[in-house]
Tab-separated table of C-alpha atoms and ligand atoms in Angstrom:
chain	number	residue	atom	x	y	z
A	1	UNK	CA	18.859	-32.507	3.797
A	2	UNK	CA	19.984	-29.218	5.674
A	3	UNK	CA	16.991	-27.196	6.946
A	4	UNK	CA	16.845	-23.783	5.754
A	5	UNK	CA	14.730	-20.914	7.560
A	6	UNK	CA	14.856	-18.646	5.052
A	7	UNK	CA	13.446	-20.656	2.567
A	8	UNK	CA	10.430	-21.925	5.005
A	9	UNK	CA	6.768	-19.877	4.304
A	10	UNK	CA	5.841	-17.304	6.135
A	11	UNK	CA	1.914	-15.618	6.176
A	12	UNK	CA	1.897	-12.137	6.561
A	13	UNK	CA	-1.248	-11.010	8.319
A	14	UNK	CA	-3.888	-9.245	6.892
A	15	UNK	CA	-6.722	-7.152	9.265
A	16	UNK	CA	-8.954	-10.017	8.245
A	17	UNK	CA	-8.752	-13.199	6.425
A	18	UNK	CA	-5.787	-16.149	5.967
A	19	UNK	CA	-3.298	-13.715	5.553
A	20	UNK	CA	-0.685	-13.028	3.064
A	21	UNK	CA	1.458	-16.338	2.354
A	22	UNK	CA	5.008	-16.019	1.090
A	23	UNK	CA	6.452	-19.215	-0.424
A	24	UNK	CA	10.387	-18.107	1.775
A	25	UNK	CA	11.590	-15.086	3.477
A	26	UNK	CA	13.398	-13.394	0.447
A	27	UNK	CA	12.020	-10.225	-0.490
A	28	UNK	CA	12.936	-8.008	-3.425
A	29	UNK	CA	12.770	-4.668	-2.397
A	30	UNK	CA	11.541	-1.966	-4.644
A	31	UNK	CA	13.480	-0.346	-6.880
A	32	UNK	CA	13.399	2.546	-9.269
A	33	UNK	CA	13.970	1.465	-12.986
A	34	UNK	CA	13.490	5.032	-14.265
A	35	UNK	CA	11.763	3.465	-17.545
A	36	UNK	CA	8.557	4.875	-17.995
A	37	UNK	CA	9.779	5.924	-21.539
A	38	UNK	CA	6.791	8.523	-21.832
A	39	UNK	CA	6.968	10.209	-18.560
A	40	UNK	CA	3.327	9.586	-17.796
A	41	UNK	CA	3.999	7.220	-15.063
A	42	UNK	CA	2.657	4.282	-16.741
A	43	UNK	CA	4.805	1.319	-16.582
A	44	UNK	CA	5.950	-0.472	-19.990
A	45	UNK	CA	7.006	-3.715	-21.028
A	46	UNK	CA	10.534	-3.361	-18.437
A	47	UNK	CA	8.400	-3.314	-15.705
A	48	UNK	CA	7.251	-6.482	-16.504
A	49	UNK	CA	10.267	-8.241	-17.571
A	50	UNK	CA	12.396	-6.823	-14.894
A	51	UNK	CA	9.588	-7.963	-12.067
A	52	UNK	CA	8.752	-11.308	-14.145
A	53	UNK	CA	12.408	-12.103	-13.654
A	54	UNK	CA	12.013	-11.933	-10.322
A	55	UNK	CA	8.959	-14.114	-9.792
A	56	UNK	CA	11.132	-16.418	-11.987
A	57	UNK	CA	13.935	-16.210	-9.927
A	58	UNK	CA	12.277	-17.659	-6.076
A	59	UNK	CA	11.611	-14.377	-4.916
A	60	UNK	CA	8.376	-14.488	-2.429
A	61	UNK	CA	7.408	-11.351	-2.286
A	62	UNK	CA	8.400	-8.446	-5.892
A	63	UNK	CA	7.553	-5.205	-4.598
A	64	UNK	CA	7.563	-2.885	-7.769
A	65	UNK	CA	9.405	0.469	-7.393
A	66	UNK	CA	8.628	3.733	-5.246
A	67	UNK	CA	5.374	4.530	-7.323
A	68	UNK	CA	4.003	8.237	-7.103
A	69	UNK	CA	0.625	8.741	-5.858
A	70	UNK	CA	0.890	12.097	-7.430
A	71	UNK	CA	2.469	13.479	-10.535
A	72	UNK	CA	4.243	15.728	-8.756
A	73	UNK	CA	5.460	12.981	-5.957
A	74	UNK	CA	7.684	11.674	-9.006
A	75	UNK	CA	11.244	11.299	-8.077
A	76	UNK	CA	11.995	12.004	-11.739
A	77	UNK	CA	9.599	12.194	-14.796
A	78	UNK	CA	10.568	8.537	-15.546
A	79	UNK	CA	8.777	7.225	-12.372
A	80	UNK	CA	6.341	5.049	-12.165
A	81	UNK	CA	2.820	5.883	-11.178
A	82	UNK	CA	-0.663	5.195	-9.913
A	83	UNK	CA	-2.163	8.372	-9.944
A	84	UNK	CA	-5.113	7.481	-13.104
A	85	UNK	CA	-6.875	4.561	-13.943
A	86	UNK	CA	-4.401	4.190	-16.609
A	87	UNK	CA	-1.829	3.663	-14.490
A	88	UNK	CA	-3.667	1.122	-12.791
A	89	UNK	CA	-4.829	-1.014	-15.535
A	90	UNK	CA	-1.159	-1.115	-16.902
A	91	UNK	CA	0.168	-2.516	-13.817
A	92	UNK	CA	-2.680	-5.539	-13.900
A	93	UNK	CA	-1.019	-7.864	-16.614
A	94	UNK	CA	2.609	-6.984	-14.293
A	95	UNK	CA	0.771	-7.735	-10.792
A	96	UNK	CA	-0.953	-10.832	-12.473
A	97	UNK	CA	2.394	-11.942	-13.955
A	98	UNK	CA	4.335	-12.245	-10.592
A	99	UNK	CA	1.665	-13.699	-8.739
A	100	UNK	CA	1.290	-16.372	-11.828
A	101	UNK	CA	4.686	-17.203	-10.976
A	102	UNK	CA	4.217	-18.111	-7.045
A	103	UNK	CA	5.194	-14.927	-5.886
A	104	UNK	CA	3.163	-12.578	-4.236
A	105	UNK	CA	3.077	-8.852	-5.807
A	106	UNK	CA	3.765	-5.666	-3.782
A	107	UNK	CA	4.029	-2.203	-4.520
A	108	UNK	CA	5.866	0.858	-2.800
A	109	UNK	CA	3.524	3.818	-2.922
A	110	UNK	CA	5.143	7.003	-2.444
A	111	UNK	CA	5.620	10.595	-3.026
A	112	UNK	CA	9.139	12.167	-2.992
A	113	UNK	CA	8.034	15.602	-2.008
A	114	UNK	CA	11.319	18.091	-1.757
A	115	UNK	CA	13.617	15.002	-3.789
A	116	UNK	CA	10.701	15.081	-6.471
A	117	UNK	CA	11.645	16.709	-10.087
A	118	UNK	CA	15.165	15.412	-10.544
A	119	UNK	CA	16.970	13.663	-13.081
A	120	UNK	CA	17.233	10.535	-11.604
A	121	UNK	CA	20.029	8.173	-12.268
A	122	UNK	CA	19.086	6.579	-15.846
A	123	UNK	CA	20.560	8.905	-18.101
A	124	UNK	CA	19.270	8.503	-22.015
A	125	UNK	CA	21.670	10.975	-24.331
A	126	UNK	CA	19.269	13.541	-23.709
A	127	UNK	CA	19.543	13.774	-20.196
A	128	UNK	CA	23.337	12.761	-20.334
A	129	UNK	CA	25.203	14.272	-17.656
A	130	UNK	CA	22.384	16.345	-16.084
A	131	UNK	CA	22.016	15.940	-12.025
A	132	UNK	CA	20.153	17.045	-9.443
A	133	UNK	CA	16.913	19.010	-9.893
A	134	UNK	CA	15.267	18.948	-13.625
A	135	UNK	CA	15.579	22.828	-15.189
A	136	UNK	CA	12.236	24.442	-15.907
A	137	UNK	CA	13.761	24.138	-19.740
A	138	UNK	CA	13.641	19.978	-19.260
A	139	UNK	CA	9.985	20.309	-17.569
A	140	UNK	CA	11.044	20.477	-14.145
A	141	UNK	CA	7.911	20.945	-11.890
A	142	UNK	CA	6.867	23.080	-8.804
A	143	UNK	CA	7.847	20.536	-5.516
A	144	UNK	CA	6.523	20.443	-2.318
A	145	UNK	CA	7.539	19.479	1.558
A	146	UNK	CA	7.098	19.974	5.431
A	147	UNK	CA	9.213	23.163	5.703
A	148	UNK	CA	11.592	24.104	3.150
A	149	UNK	CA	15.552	22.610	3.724
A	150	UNK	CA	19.208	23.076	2.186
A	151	UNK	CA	20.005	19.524	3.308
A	152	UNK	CA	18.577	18.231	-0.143
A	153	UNK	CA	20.665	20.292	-2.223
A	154	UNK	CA	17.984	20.637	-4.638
A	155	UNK	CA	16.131	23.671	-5.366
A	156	UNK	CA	13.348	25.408	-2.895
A	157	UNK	CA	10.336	23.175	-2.727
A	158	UNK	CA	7.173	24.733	-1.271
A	159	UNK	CA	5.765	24.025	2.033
A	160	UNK	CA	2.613	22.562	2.211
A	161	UNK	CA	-0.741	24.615	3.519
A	162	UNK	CA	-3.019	22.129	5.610
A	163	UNK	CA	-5.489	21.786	2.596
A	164	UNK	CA	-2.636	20.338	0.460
A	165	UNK	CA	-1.853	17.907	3.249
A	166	UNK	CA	-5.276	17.393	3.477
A	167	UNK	CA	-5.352	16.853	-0.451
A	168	UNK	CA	-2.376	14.353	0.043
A	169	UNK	CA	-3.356	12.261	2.035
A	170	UNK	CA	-6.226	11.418	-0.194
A	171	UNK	CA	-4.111	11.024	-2.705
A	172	UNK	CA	-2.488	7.864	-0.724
A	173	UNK	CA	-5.755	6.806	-0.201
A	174	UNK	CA	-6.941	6.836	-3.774
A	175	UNK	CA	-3.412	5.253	-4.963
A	176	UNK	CA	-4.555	2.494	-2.663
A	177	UNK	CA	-7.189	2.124	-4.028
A	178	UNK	CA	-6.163	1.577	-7.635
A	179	UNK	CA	-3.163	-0.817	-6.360
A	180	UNK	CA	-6.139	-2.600	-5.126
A	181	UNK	CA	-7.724	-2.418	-8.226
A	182	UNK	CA	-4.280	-3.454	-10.360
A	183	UNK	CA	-4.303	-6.828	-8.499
A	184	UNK	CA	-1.129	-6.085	-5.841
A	185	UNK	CA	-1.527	-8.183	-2.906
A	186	UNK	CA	0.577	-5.927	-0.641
A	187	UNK	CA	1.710	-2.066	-0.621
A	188	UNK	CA	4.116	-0.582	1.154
A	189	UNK	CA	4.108	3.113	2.620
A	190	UNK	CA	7.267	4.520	1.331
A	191	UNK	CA	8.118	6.878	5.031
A	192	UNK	CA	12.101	6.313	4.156
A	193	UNK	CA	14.958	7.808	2.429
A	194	UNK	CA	14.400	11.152	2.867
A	195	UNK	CA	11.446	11.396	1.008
A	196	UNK	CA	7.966	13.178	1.664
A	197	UNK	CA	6.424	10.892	4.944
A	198	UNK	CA	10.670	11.314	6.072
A	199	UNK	CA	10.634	15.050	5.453
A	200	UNK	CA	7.406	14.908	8.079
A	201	UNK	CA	9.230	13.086	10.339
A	202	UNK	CA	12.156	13.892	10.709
A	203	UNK	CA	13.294	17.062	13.263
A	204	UNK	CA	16.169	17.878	11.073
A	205	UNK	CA	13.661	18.835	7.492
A	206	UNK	CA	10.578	19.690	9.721
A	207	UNK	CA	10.217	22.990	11.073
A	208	UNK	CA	6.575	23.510	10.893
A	209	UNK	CA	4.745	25.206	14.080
A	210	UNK	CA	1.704	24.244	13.446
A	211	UNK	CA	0.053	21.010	14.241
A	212	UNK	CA	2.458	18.709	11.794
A	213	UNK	CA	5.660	20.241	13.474
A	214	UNK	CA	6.943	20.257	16.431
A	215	UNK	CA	6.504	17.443	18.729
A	216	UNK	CA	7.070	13.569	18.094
A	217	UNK	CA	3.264	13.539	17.790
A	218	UNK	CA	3.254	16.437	15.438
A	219	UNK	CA	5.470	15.163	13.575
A	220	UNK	CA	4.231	12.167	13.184
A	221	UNK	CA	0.542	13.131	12.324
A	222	UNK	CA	1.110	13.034	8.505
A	223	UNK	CA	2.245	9.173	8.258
A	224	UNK	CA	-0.609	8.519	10.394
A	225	UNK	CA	-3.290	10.306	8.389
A	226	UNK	CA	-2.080	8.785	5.362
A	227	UNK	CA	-2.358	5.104	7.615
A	228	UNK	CA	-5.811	5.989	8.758
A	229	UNK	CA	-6.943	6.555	5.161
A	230	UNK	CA	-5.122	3.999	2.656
A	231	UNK	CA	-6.432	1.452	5.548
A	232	UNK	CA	-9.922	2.679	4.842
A	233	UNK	CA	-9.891	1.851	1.301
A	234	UNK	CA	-7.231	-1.276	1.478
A	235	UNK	CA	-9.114	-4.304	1.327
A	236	UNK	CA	-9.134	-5.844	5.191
A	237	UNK	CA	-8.221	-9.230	3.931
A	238	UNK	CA	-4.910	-7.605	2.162
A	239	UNK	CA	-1.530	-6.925	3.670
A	240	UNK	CA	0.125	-3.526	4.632
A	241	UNK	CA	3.345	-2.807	4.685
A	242	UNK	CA	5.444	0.521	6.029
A	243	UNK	CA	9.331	1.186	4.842
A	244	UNK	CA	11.158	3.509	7.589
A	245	UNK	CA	14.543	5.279	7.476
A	246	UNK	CA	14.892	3.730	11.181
A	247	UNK	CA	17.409	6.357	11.644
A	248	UNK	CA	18.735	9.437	10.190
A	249	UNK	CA	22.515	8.806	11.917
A	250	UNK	CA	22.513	12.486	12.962
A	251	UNK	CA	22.311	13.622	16.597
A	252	UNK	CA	18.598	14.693	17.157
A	253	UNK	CA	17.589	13.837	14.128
A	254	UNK	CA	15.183	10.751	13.575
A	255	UNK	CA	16.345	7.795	15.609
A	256	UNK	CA	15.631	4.150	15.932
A	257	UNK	CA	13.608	5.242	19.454
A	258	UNK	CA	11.471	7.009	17.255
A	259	UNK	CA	10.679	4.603	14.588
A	260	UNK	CA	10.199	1.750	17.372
A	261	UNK	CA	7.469	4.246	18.553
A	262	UNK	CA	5.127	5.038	15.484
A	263	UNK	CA	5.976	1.361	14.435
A	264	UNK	CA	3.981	0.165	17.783
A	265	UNK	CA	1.232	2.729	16.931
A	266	UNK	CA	0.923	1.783	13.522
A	267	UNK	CA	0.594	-2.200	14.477
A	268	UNK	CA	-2.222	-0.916	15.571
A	269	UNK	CA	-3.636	0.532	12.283
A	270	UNK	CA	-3.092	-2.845	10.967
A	271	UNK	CA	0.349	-2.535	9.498
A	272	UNK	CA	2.117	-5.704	9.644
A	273	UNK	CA	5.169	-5.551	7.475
A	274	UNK	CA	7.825	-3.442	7.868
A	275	UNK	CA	11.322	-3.201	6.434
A	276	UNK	CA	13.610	-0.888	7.838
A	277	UNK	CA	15.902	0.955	5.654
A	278	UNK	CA	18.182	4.342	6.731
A	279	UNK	CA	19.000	7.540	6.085
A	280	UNK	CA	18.476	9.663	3.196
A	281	UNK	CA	17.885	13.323	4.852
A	282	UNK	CA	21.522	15.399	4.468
A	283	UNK	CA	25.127	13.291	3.876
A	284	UNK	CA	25.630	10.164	4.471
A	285	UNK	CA	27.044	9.475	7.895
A	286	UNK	CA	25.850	5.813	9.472
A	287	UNK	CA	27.658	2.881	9.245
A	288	UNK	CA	27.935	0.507	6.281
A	289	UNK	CA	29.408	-2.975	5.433
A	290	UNK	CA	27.593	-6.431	4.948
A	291	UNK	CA	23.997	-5.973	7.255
A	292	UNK	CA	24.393	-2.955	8.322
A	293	UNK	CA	20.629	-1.509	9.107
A	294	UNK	CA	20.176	-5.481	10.788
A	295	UNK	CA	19.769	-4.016	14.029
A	296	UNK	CA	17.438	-1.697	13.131
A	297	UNK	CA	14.914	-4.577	12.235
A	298	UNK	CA	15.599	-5.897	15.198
A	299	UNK	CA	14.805	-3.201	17.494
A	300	UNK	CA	11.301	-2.996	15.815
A	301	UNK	CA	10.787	-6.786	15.474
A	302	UNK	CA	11.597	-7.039	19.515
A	303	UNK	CA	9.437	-4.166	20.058
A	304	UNK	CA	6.477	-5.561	17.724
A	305	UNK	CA	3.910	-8.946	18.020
A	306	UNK	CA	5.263	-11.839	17.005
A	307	UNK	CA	3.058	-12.169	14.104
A	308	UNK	CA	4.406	-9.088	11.836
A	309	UNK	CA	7.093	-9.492	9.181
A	310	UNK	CA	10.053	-7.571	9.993
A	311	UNK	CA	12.611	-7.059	7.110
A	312	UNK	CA	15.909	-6.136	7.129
A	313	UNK	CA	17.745	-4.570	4.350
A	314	UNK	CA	20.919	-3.323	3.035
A	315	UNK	CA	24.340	-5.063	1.821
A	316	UNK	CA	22.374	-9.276	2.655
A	317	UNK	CA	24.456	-11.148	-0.182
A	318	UNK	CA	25.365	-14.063	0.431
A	319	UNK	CA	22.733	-17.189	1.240
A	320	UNK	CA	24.183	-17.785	4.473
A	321	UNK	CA	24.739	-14.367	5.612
A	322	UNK	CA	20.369	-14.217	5.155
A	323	UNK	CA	19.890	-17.533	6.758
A	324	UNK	CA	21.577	-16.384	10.126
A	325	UNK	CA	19.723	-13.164	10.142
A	326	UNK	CA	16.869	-15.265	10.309
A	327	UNK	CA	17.815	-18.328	12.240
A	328	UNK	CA	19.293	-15.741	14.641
A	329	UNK	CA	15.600	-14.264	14.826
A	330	UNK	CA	16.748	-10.501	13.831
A	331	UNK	CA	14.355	-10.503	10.874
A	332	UNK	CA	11.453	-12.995	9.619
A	333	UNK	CA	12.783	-12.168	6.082
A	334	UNK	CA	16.052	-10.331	4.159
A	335	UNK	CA	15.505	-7.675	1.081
A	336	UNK	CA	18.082	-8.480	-1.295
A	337	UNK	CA	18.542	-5.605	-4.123
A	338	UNK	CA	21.445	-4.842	-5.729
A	339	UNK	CA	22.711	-8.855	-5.805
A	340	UNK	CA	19.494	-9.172	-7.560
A	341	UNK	CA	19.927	-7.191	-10.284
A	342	UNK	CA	22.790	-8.760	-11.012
A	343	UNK	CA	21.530	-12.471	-9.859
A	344	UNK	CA	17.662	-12.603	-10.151
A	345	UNK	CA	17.980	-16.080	-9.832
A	346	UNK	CA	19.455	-15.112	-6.885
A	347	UNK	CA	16.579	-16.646	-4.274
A	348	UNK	CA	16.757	-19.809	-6.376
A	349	UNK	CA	20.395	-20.157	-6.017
A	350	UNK	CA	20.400	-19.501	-2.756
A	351	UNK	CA	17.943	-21.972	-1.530
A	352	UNK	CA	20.165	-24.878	-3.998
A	353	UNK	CA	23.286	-23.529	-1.706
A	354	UNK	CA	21.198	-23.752	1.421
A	355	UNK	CA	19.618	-27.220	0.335
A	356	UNK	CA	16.055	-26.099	0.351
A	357	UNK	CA	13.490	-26.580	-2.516
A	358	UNK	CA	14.127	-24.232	-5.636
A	359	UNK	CA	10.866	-22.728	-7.191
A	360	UNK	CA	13.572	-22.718	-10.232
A	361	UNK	CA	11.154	-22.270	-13.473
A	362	UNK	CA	10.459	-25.525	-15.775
A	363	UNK	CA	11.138	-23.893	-18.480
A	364	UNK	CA	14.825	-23.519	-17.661
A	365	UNK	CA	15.043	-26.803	-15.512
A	366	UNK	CA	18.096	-28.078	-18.141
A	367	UNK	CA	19.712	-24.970	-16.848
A	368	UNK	CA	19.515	-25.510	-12.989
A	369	UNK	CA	22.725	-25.598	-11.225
B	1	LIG	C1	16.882	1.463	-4.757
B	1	LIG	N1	16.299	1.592	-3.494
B	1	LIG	C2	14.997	2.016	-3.396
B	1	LIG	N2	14.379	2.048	-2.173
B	1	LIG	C3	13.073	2.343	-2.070
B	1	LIG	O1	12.544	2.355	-0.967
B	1	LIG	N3	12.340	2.617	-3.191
B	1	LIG	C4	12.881	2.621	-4.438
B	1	LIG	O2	12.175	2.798	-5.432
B	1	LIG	C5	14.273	2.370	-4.542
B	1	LIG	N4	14.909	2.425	-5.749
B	1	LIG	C6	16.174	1.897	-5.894
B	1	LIG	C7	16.736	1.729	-7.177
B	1	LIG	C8	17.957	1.104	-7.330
B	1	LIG	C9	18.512	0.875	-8.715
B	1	LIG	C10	18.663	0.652	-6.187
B	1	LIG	C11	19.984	-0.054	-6.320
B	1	LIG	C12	18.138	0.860	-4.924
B	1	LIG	C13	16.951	0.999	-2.314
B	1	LIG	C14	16.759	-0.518	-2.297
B	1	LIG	O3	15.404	-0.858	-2.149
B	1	LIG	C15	17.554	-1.156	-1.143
B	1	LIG	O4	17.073	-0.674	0.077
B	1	LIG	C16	19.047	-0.864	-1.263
B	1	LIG	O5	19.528	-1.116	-2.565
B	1	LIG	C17	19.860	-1.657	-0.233
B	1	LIG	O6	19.695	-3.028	-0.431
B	1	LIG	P1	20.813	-3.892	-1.234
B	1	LIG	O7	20.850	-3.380	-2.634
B	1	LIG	O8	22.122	-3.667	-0.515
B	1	LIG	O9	20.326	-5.317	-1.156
């Protein structure tokens, strides 16, 4: 039988403890479902089916959707959340679920700052054809950033005195604490896509003078007080996890140099999974086609200890195409997305193709392919 790397365990490290272990390398990445039917960020029954599936389907590690840590933080007023208690006893039965199902269960935490308060890309009849930010009419809310920017094309959001950063961070930290509480084994710092930790980071949204603008340090003081405190309160023997836009593809913007930088720092902090993603500040202007952001996991997984999962993302379809980008030793592991809606057998199948063990489910073993 062909040996597959892909579909060999891997242990993610924790501060403390055996570590997180992850029954392959294929990771679904998280993934807005824009179903909280009640806009009160509590996840429903979708949540669970749609992350179940994917525990079903060979996945090692489900990490649920970008999940605000503040009501305002919401992408759009269908967002997930874990901002109350409530919250955070309606994700147990999910996180319980996926790990029931030999997969490990992750969540994004995140706030979307200046890209909070839009319609987001479900559209029910109400919202039909609406884009862009919500109207005060719909309940669009006050949003907040760095240092205001046009580059969103989305209207003004306010920039944030030191007390509200202050404030924020704590927010992270007690988000943390209630993923903790809701039974995730991992979280993941959502610093990508042009989103709030981005809009810190990057030169081309942040403008500030003070002391969380200006230099690469400045800059990056924000990510690393919301680090410092979410590993305060995150259990030692659990697994953290960063997601970076490792470049914004725009001269002197954020670049790859940069993320390399804060992701040796935040090793330090314990971090010891990170996936790197691109883009999201301004149009679109990097490359694209089958692996494209590859060698921007690479860059940080040469630059890192051997022992953190790096995780590369973007356009990884095909089995083989995630084998070599692990074989090849550009990534310990592969997000796979999009495929996965479409396939979330998708890991299973893969590994079948690749002639590993499936972790296919017994109750659909007359199915198997
Ligand atoms: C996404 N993506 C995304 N990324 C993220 O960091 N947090 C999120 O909540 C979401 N939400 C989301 C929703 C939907 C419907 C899609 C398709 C994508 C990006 C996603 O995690 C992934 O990085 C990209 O889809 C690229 O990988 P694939 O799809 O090419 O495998």
């Amino acid at each position: 039988m062909p040996h597959s790397k892909l579909f060999t365990e891997f242990t993610v490290p924790a501060r403390s403890g055996a570590g997180l272990k992850l029954r392959n390398r294929v990771v679904l990445p998280p993934m807005c479902q824009y179903s909280v039917e009640k806009r009160d960020g509590v996840p429903t029954t979708w949540h669970l089916a749609h992350l179940g599936s994917m525990a079903h389907g060979g996945y090692s590690l489900v990490i649920a959707e970008a999940t605000a840590v503040a009501a305002e933080g919401r992408i759009s007023d269908r967002d997930t959340g874990l901002w109350n208690d409530e919250q955070a006893e309606a994700w147990k039965p999910i996180a319980q679920y996926i790990r029931a199902h030999g997969a490990a269960a992750g969540v994004q935490l995140a706030h979307a700052g200046a890209k909070a308060s839009t319609y987001g890309w479900l559209k029910d009849l109400e919202d039909a054809g609406k884009s862009g930010s919500i109207s005060a009419d719909d309940g669009g809310w006050e949003t907040f950033t760095s240092s205001p920017s046009e580059l969103y094309g989305l209207k003004p959001a306010t920039a944030m005195s030191v007390e509200q950063i202050q404030a924020s961070v704590q927010d992270w930290a007690d988000a943390a604490k209630r993923a903790d509480a809701a039974g995730f084994d991992l979280i993941q710092i959502h610093a990508a896509h042009g989103y709030l930790v981005h809009q810190f980071l990057s030169p081309l949204t942040n403008k500030r003078t003070d002391e969380y603008g200006g230099s690469f340090e400045n800059r990056t003081r924000y990510l690393r007080e919301v680090i410092e405190a979410v590993a305060a309160v995150w259990p030692e023997n659990k697994a953290l996890g960063i997601r970076f836009s490792g470049e914004d593809w725009v001269d002197d913007g954020w670049s790859i140099a940069d993320t390399v930088r804060i992701a040796k720092e935040l090793y330090g902090y314990g971090v010891r999974h990170f996936d790197l993603s691109s883009a999201g500040i301004g149009k679109f202007n990097g490359p694209s086609g089958p692996g494209y952001q590859v060698p921007l996991a690479q860059a940080v997984k040469e630059a890192l200890p051997q022992d953190a999962f790096v995780t590369a993302v973007g356009v990884i379809t095909e089995p083989m195409q995630a084998e070599q980008i692990v074989v090849t030793g550009q990534a310990d592991g592969v997000c796979v997305g999009r495929a996965a809606l479409g396939d979330p057998q998708w890991a299973n199948r893969s590994a079948q193709e690749l002639g590993a063990p499936m972790a296919f489910p017994a109750q659909y073993w007359r199915g198997r392919w």
